[in-house]
Short mmCIF file of C-alpha atoms and ligand atoms in Angstrom, two decimals:
data_model
loop_
_atom_site.label_atom_id
_atom_site.label_comp_id
_atom_site.label_asym_id
_atom_site.label_seq_id
_atom_site.Cartn_x
_atom_site.Cartn_y
_atom_site.Cartn_z
CA UNK A 1 -116.95 -41.63 -159.93
CA UNK A 2 -114.80 -39.67 -162.38
CA UNK A 3 -111.12 -39.88 -161.47
CA UNK A 4 -108.82 -37.07 -162.56
CA UNK A 5 -105.02 -36.77 -162.39
CA UNK A 6 -104.66 -33.33 -160.79
CA UNK A 7 -101.40 -31.33 -160.67
CA UNK A 8 -100.60 -30.41 -157.07
CA UNK A 9 -96.88 -29.56 -157.21
CA UNK A 10 -94.33 -28.34 -159.72
CA UNK A 11 -90.62 -27.60 -159.43
CA UNK A 12 -87.51 -27.28 -161.53
CA UNK A 13 -83.75 -27.30 -161.39
CA UNK A 14 -81.27 -25.62 -163.72
CA UNK A 15 -77.53 -26.23 -163.48
CA UNK A 16 -75.48 -23.30 -162.19
CA UNK A 17 -73.44 -22.64 -165.33
CA UNK A 18 -75.12 -20.22 -167.74
CA UNK A 19 -73.63 -19.98 -171.22
CA UNK A 20 -74.54 -16.90 -173.31
CA UNK A 21 -74.60 -17.09 -177.13
CA UNK A 22 -71.44 -14.96 -177.29
CA UNK A 23 -69.44 -17.88 -175.87
CA UNK A 24 -69.98 -19.85 -179.12
CA UNK A 25 -68.56 -16.96 -181.19
CA UNK A 26 -65.13 -17.86 -179.80
CA UNK A 27 -65.03 -21.38 -181.27
CA UNK A 28 -67.58 -21.48 -184.12
CA UNK A 29 -68.48 -19.51 -187.24
CA UNK A 30 -71.64 -18.14 -185.61
CA UNK A 31 -73.00 -14.97 -184.00
CA UNK A 32 -75.26 -14.04 -181.10
CA UNK A 33 -77.40 -12.27 -183.72
CA UNK A 34 -77.88 -15.46 -185.82
CA UNK A 35 -78.78 -17.61 -182.81
CA UNK A 36 -81.22 -15.00 -181.41
CA UNK A 37 -83.02 -14.26 -184.66
CA UNK A 38 -83.22 -17.86 -185.96
CA UNK A 39 -84.09 -19.57 -182.67
CA UNK A 40 -84.95 -16.99 -179.98
CA UNK A 41 -82.28 -18.49 -177.70
CA UNK A 42 -80.08 -16.07 -175.72
CA UNK A 43 -78.51 -18.36 -173.13
CA UNK A 44 -78.72 -21.93 -171.80
CA UNK A 45 -77.57 -23.85 -168.72
CA UNK A 46 -75.00 -26.65 -168.95
CA UNK A 47 -74.54 -29.32 -166.29
CA UNK A 48 -71.27 -29.27 -164.37
CA UNK A 49 -68.70 -32.02 -164.93
CA UNK A 50 -70.02 -35.10 -163.14
CA UNK A 51 -73.53 -33.66 -162.71
CA UNK A 52 -76.03 -36.23 -164.00
CA UNK A 53 -79.59 -36.33 -165.29
CA UNK A 54 -80.78 -38.21 -162.18
CA UNK A 55 -79.20 -35.66 -159.83
CA UNK A 56 -80.96 -32.80 -161.58
CA UNK A 57 -84.21 -34.79 -161.54
CA UNK A 58 -83.92 -35.32 -157.77
CA UNK A 59 -83.50 -31.55 -157.16
CA UNK A 60 -86.59 -30.78 -159.26
CA UNK A 61 -88.56 -33.58 -157.54
CA UNK A 62 -87.81 -32.19 -154.07
CA UNK A 63 -89.24 -28.81 -155.11
CA UNK A 64 -92.38 -30.35 -156.62
CA UNK A 65 -92.98 -32.50 -153.52
CA UNK A 66 -92.55 -29.43 -151.31
CA UNK A 67 -95.22 -27.52 -153.24
CA UNK A 68 -97.55 -30.56 -153.10
CA UNK A 69 -96.86 -30.86 -149.36
CA UNK A 70 -96.06 -34.55 -149.81
CA UNK A 71 -93.26 -36.76 -148.49
CA UNK A 72 -91.41 -39.29 -150.65
CA UNK A 73 -93.31 -42.15 -149.01
CA UNK A 74 -96.58 -40.71 -150.30
CA UNK A 75 -95.48 -41.28 -153.92
CA UNK A 76 -96.58 -44.48 -155.67
CA UNK A 77 -94.73 -44.09 -158.95
CA UNK A 78 -91.92 -42.09 -160.58
CA UNK A 79 -91.95 -41.69 -164.36
CA UNK A 80 -88.94 -39.97 -165.91
CA UNK A 81 -88.94 -38.74 -169.50
CA UNK A 82 -85.37 -38.61 -170.76
CA UNK A 83 -83.16 -39.48 -173.74
CA UNK A 84 -79.95 -38.79 -171.81
CA UNK A 85 -79.97 -41.29 -168.91
CA UNK A 86 -77.01 -41.57 -166.52
CA UNK A 87 -76.45 -45.18 -167.68
CA UNK A 88 -77.98 -47.42 -170.34
CA UNK A 89 -79.70 -49.08 -167.39
CA UNK A 90 -81.07 -49.05 -164.71
CA UNK A 91 -83.66 -46.37 -165.37
CA UNK A 92 -83.15 -42.80 -164.20
CA UNK A 93 -86.47 -43.20 -162.35
CA UNK A 94 -85.03 -45.88 -160.04
CA UNK A 95 -82.01 -43.64 -159.41
CA UNK A 96 -84.42 -40.84 -158.52
CA UNK A 97 -86.17 -43.19 -156.08
CA UNK A 98 -82.82 -43.87 -154.42
CA UNK A 99 -81.85 -40.20 -154.45
CA UNK A 100 -85.13 -39.26 -152.78
CA UNK A 101 -84.88 -42.10 -150.25
CA UNK A 102 -88.04 -43.73 -151.62
CA UNK A 103 -88.25 -47.42 -150.73
CA UNK A 104 -91.74 -48.28 -151.96
CA UNK A 105 -93.63 -47.88 -155.23
CA UNK A 106 -92.14 -48.21 -158.70
CA UNK A 107 -90.27 -46.17 -161.31
CA UNK A 108 -89.48 -46.37 -165.01
CA UNK A 109 -88.33 -44.16 -167.88
CA UNK A 110 -90.19 -43.04 -170.99
CA UNK A 111 -88.22 -42.17 -174.13
CA UNK A 112 -89.97 -40.01 -176.71
CA UNK A 113 -87.17 -37.42 -176.99
CA UNK A 114 -88.50 -33.83 -176.98
CA UNK A 115 -92.09 -35.10 -176.75
CA UNK A 116 -91.12 -37.30 -173.78
CA UNK A 117 -92.85 -35.27 -171.09
CA UNK A 118 -96.14 -35.31 -173.03
CA UNK A 119 -95.92 -39.10 -173.40
CA UNK A 120 -95.00 -39.45 -169.71
CA UNK A 121 -97.96 -37.28 -168.65
CA UNK A 122 -100.36 -39.36 -170.75
CA UNK A 123 -98.82 -42.49 -169.24
CA UNK A 124 -99.12 -41.20 -165.68
CA UNK A 125 -102.73 -40.26 -166.36
CA UNK A 126 -103.38 -43.84 -167.49
CA UNK A 127 -101.73 -45.18 -164.32
CA UNK A 128 -103.96 -42.98 -162.17
CA UNK A 129 -107.21 -43.63 -164.05
CA UNK A 130 -106.60 -47.41 -164.00
CA UNK A 131 -105.92 -47.43 -160.27
CA UNK A 132 -102.25 -48.49 -160.57
CA UNK A 133 -101.11 -45.42 -158.65
CA UNK A 134 -102.68 -42.52 -156.78
CA UNK A 135 -99.74 -40.13 -156.55
CA UNK A 136 -97.22 -39.96 -159.38
CA UNK A 137 -94.07 -37.89 -159.85
CA UNK A 138 -93.64 -37.10 -163.54
CA UNK A 139 -90.20 -35.74 -164.40
CA UNK A 140 -88.50 -34.46 -167.54
CA UNK A 141 -84.71 -34.33 -167.15
CA UNK A 142 -81.92 -34.04 -169.71
CA UNK A 143 -78.19 -33.45 -170.15
CA UNK A 144 -78.19 -32.80 -173.91
CA UNK A 145 -74.80 -31.08 -173.56
CA UNK A 146 -73.34 -34.60 -173.36
CA UNK A 147 -74.53 -35.56 -176.88
CA UNK A 148 -73.56 -32.34 -178.69
CA UNK A 149 -71.04 -32.26 -181.53
CA UNK A 150 -69.26 -29.05 -180.51
CA UNK A 151 -67.99 -28.56 -184.08
CA UNK A 152 -71.54 -28.53 -185.55
CA UNK A 153 -72.83 -24.95 -185.33
CA UNK A 154 -76.26 -25.99 -186.63
CA UNK A 155 -77.03 -28.02 -183.47
CA UNK A 156 -74.74 -27.30 -180.52
CA UNK A 157 -75.96 -23.70 -180.05
CA UNK A 158 -79.58 -24.83 -179.63
CA UNK A 159 -79.69 -27.21 -176.68
CA UNK A 160 -79.39 -26.97 -172.89
CA UNK A 161 -79.65 -29.01 -169.68
CA UNK A 162 -82.20 -29.01 -166.85
CA UNK A 163 -85.04 -30.81 -165.12
CA UNK A 164 -88.68 -30.20 -164.20
CA UNK A 165 -90.98 -32.29 -162.02
CA UNK A 166 -94.75 -32.43 -161.60
CA UNK A 167 -96.81 -34.20 -158.92
CA UNK A 168 -100.10 -35.68 -160.14
CA UNK A 169 -102.68 -36.90 -157.61
CA UNK A 170 -105.90 -38.85 -158.10
CA UNK A 171 -108.92 -36.68 -157.28
CA UNK A 172 -112.61 -37.09 -157.92
CA UNK A 173 -114.05 -34.84 -160.61
CA UNK A 174 -117.43 -34.28 -162.24
CA UNK A 175 -116.32 -35.64 -165.61
CA UNK A 176 -116.77 -32.23 -167.25
CA UNK A 177 -114.10 -30.02 -168.83
CA UNK A 178 -114.46 -27.77 -165.76
CA UNK A 179 -112.58 -30.36 -163.68
CA UNK A 180 -109.03 -29.69 -162.59
CA UNK A 181 -106.44 -32.16 -163.90
CA UNK A 182 -105.61 -33.86 -167.17
CA UNK A 183 -108.64 -33.63 -169.45
CA UNK A 184 -107.25 -35.24 -172.63
CA UNK A 185 -104.11 -36.16 -174.53
CA UNK A 186 -103.14 -36.86 -178.14
CA UNK A 187 -100.02 -38.90 -179.00
CA UNK A 188 -98.40 -39.52 -182.40
CA UNK A 189 -95.19 -40.90 -183.88
CA UNK A 190 -93.94 -41.77 -187.36
CA UNK A 191 -90.62 -43.58 -187.78
CA UNK A 192 -90.30 -42.63 -191.45
CA UNK A 193 -88.97 -39.25 -190.27
CA UNK A 194 -86.12 -40.68 -188.19
CA UNK A 195 -83.28 -39.06 -190.18
CA UNK A 196 -84.56 -35.58 -189.28
CA UNK A 197 -83.39 -35.87 -185.67
CA UNK A 198 -81.40 -38.75 -184.19
CA UNK A 199 -78.26 -39.69 -182.28
CA UNK A 200 -75.64 -41.51 -184.37
CA UNK A 201 -74.70 -44.10 -181.77
CA UNK A 202 -76.25 -46.60 -179.40
CA UNK A 203 -75.96 -49.88 -177.53
CA UNK A 204 -76.93 -52.37 -180.24
CA UNK A 205 -75.54 -50.50 -183.25
CA UNK A 206 -72.21 -48.77 -182.60
CA UNK A 207 -71.66 -49.51 -178.92
CA UNK A 208 -71.07 -45.78 -178.40
CA UNK A 209 -73.18 -42.94 -177.01
CA UNK A 210 -73.16 -40.98 -180.28
CA UNK A 211 -73.87 -37.33 -181.09
CA UNK A 212 -77.09 -35.54 -181.99
CA UNK A 213 -77.74 -35.02 -185.73
CA UNK A 214 -80.56 -32.80 -186.99
CA UNK A 215 -81.93 -31.58 -190.32
CA UNK A 216 -83.19 -28.39 -188.73
CA UNK A 217 -85.00 -26.79 -191.64
CA UNK A 218 -87.05 -29.84 -192.78
CA UNK A 219 -87.96 -30.47 -189.13
CA UNK A 220 -88.95 -26.83 -188.70
CA UNK A 221 -91.32 -27.20 -191.66
CA UNK A 222 -92.97 -30.28 -190.10
CA UNK A 223 -93.24 -28.79 -186.62
CA UNK A 224 -95.83 -26.00 -186.79
CA UNK A 225 -98.53 -27.98 -188.63
CA UNK A 226 -98.11 -31.10 -186.52
CA UNK A 227 -98.06 -29.16 -183.23
CA UNK A 228 -101.17 -27.13 -184.01
CA UNK A 229 -102.97 -30.28 -185.22
CA UNK A 230 -102.13 -32.32 -182.11
CA UNK A 231 -103.07 -29.44 -179.80
CA UNK A 232 -106.42 -29.08 -181.59
CA UNK A 233 -106.96 -32.86 -181.46
CA UNK A 234 -106.32 -32.99 -177.70
CA UNK A 235 -108.65 -30.02 -177.14
CA UNK A 236 -111.30 -31.74 -179.29
CA UNK A 237 -111.08 -34.90 -177.17
CA UNK A 238 -111.76 -32.73 -174.11
CA UNK A 239 -114.77 -31.19 -175.88
CA UNK A 240 -113.02 -27.83 -176.12
CA UNK A 241 -111.63 -25.49 -178.76
CA UNK A 242 -108.66 -23.14 -178.61
CA UNK A 243 -110.96 -20.27 -177.46
CA UNK A 244 -110.98 -21.94 -174.02
CA UNK A 245 -107.17 -21.96 -173.67
CA UNK A 246 -105.60 -19.68 -171.05
CA UNK A 247 -102.00 -20.79 -171.68
CA UNK A 248 -100.13 -22.70 -174.34
CA UNK A 249 -97.13 -24.35 -172.65
CA UNK A 250 -95.09 -25.33 -175.72
CA UNK A 251 -91.90 -27.30 -176.18
CA UNK A 252 -89.21 -24.63 -176.23
CA UNK A 253 -87.19 -25.44 -179.37
CA UNK A 254 -87.49 -22.27 -181.41
CA UNK A 255 -89.43 -19.03 -180.85
CA UNK A 256 -90.51 -19.02 -184.51
CA UNK A 257 -92.09 -22.49 -184.12
CA UNK A 258 -93.79 -21.31 -180.90
CA UNK A 259 -95.15 -18.19 -182.63
CA UNK A 260 -96.23 -20.11 -185.75
CA UNK A 261 -98.12 -22.70 -183.68
CA UNK A 262 -99.92 -20.06 -181.59
CA UNK A 263 -100.91 -18.21 -184.77
CA UNK A 264 -102.22 -21.39 -186.40
CA UNK A 265 -104.28 -22.04 -183.24
CA UNK A 266 -105.64 -18.47 -183.40
CA UNK A 267 -104.09 -17.48 -180.06
CA UNK A 268 -102.01 -14.37 -179.23
CA UNK A 269 -98.46 -14.63 -177.85
CA UNK A 270 -99.60 -13.21 -174.49
CA UNK A 271 -101.23 -16.61 -173.93
CA UNK A 272 -97.96 -18.49 -174.42
CA UNK A 273 -95.40 -19.34 -171.73
CA UNK A 274 -91.99 -18.60 -173.29
CA UNK A 275 -88.68 -19.65 -171.71
CA UNK A 276 -86.66 -20.55 -174.81
CA UNK A 277 -84.53 -17.39 -174.45
CA UNK A 278 -83.20 -18.56 -171.07
CA UNK A 279 -83.14 -22.37 -171.36
CA UNK A 280 -82.65 -23.21 -175.05
CA UNK A 281 -84.02 -26.58 -176.09
CA UNK A 282 -83.90 -28.91 -173.08
CA UNK A 283 -85.80 -31.72 -174.85
CA UNK A 284 -88.05 -33.61 -172.40
CA UNK A 285 -87.30 -31.11 -169.63
CA UNK A 286 -88.55 -28.13 -171.60
CA UNK A 287 -92.29 -28.35 -170.86
CA UNK A 288 -92.01 -29.02 -167.09
CA UNK A 289 -89.40 -26.23 -166.89
CA UNK A 290 -91.77 -23.85 -168.69
CA UNK A 291 -94.69 -24.95 -166.48
CA UNK A 292 -92.66 -24.35 -163.33
CA UNK A 293 -91.43 -20.95 -164.50
CA UNK A 294 -94.95 -20.02 -165.65
CA UNK A 295 -96.32 -20.80 -162.18
CA UNK A 296 -93.43 -19.02 -160.41
CA UNK A 297 -93.95 -15.91 -162.59
CA UNK A 298 -97.63 -15.85 -161.59
CA UNK A 299 -98.76 -16.42 -165.20
CA UNK A 300 -100.43 -19.81 -164.60
CA UNK A 301 -103.12 -19.72 -161.89
CA UNK A 302 -105.42 -22.39 -160.39
CA UNK A 303 -108.30 -23.13 -162.75
CA UNK A 304 -106.44 -22.01 -165.90
CA UNK A 305 -106.80 -24.23 -168.96
CA UNK A 306 -103.41 -25.26 -170.36
CA UNK A 307 -102.44 -27.03 -173.54
CA UNK A 308 -98.90 -28.40 -173.64
CA UNK A 309 -97.49 -29.57 -176.98
CA UNK A 310 -94.15 -30.95 -178.22
CA UNK A 311 -92.41 -32.58 -181.19
CA UNK A 312 -89.02 -34.24 -181.46
CA UNK A 313 -86.95 -37.21 -182.59
CA UNK A 314 -88.86 -40.13 -184.03
CA UNK A 315 -90.62 -38.09 -185.09
CA UNK A 316 -92.81 -38.23 -182.00
CA UNK A 317 -95.31 -35.50 -181.15
CA UNK A 318 -98.33 -34.89 -178.96
CA UNK A 319 -100.32 -32.64 -176.66
CA UNK A 320 -101.96 -32.71 -173.25
CA UNK A 321 -104.90 -30.57 -172.09
CA UNK A 322 -104.73 -29.87 -168.37
CA UNK A 323 -106.72 -27.62 -166.08
CA UNK A 324 -104.25 -26.29 -163.47
O1 UT7 B 401 -86.65 -30.24 -180.17
C1 UT7 B 401 -86.84 -30.99 -181.30
C2 UT7 B 401 -87.40 -30.19 -182.34
N1 UT7 B 401 -86.39 -29.34 -182.90
C3 UT7 B 401 -86.77 -28.38 -183.66
O2 UT7 B 401 -87.95 -28.21 -183.79
C4 UT7 B 401 -85.76 -27.57 -184.36
C5 UT7 B 401 -86.33 -27.15 -185.66
N2 UT7 B 401 -85.47 -26.33 -186.48
C6 UT7 B 401 -85.08 -25.09 -186.16
O3 UT7 B 401 -85.33 -24.61 -185.08
C7 UT7 B 401 -84.41 -24.26 -187.23
O4 UT7 B 401 -84.47 -24.97 -188.45
C8 UT7 B 401 -82.92 -23.92 -186.91
C9 UT7 B 401 -82.84 -22.89 -185.80
C10 UT7 B 401 -82.19 -25.19 -186.54
C11 UT7 B 401 -82.26 -23.31 -188.15
O5 UT7 B 401 -83.01 -22.22 -188.64
P1 UT7 B 401 -83.38 -22.12 -190.21
O6 UT7 B 401 -84.03 -20.82 -190.40
O7 UT7 B 401 -84.13 -23.35 -190.57
O8 UT7 B 401 -81.95 -22.07 -190.90
P2 UT7 B 401 -81.29 -23.10 -191.93
O9 UT7 B 401 -81.05 -24.41 -191.28
O10 UT7 B 401 -82.06 -23.07 -193.21
O11 UT7 B 401 -79.89 -22.41 -192.16
C12 UT7 B 401 -79.77 -21.13 -192.76
C13 UT7 B 401 -78.29 -20.81 -192.87
C14 UT7 B 401 -77.46 -21.93 -193.50
O12 UT7 B 401 -76.50 -21.32 -194.33
P3 UT7 B 401 -76.71 -21.25 -195.94
O13 UT7 B 401 -76.82 -22.68 -196.37
O14 UT7 B 401 -77.98 -20.48 -196.12
O15 UT7 B 401 -75.49 -20.55 -196.40
C15 UT7 B 401 -76.76 -22.56 -192.33
O16 UT7 B 401 -75.53 -23.17 -192.69
O17 UT7 B 401 -77.73 -20.60 -191.56
C16 UT7 B 401 -76.52 -21.37 -191.43
N3 UT7 B 401 -76.33 -21.72 -190.02
C17 UT7 B 401 -75.71 -20.91 -189.15
N4 UT7 B 401 -75.15 -19.70 -189.30
C18 UT7 B 401 -74.64 -19.12 -188.20
C19 UT7 B 401 -76.73 -22.84 -189.37
N5 UT7 B 401 -76.38 -22.77 -188.06
C20 UT7 B 401 -75.75 -21.57 -187.90
C21 UT7 B 401 -75.18 -20.92 -186.80
N6 UT7 B 401 -74.64 -19.70 -186.99
N7 UT7 B 401 -75.17 -21.45 -185.56
#
């Protein structure tokens, strides 16, 4: 029997407040033109005062469960990818359990920054294939607005808040790349790059939350090569090449990185789900948000072959190949 972790529901939540680039012109030496041309971002959503990562995750989870036609008691495990938890502990995942009214199963968080959802998907796949869980909610949720330095124009214009949730269910497949579900993943990290993207505070160092610091240009130069390589590696593990791909679902950090990666993979932009203009960089939430929007737009259809890829703080990067 070949078990597969098959996607049966997807949903997302974006906070109500939408902030256009022009709003930053009032307080920073920046322009809408610079932000658009350098990053592709036009607007982003920011959480309301008091609105937390777990609350956004619960909204997204409800929508994913609805599409999967499942109740909370059907779920065996909740895995949340986040770097912006409500509290240092307990995990956001256990807060999501409580928010959903889920009294069985287990939940925990995964922290791989912008690559977090990829790591969480690979982890959920392992849980399903090993028989630990049959139905898993995998969520990416972030409130990056809370770790912005609002005086640093090189970072605070790039990030946004939001959440996306995916339901994975154990199904029997044939073992071939024609199966629906997760077909392969490729995970990487290298701590030597930590100064490129980090938060300058934490529990055991400063005792503070800290603010995000990024060397954007050096990171940009790492991103395209590493993303194309990990996407190709994941496709190779599934016995496929990029010719088979219907949709790239990339981490939405910068339109130029998205374009560069597609080009390196030999794929046209009409095979790429792009949401960066509306969401900015929502870190671990960016891929499930893009997946959910791609499905809602009617771009992603059952049977389509997707490759999702992301890179972020660590550096940590990876890709998942999934037949929808
Ligand atoms: O999600 C995790 C992964 N994150 C990423 O992958 C982000 C990767 N990096 C990037 O997306 C890009 O590097 C940025 C969008 C952050 C920056 O684009 P860039 O083309 O690499 O620009 P740059 O950093 O080389 O900066 C060019 C100029 C600099 O001025 P000088 O030194 O040339 O005079 C910056 O000071 O643009 C300046 N600049 C700005 N100007 C207006 C930086 N931020 C701004 C701004 N408005 N907001």
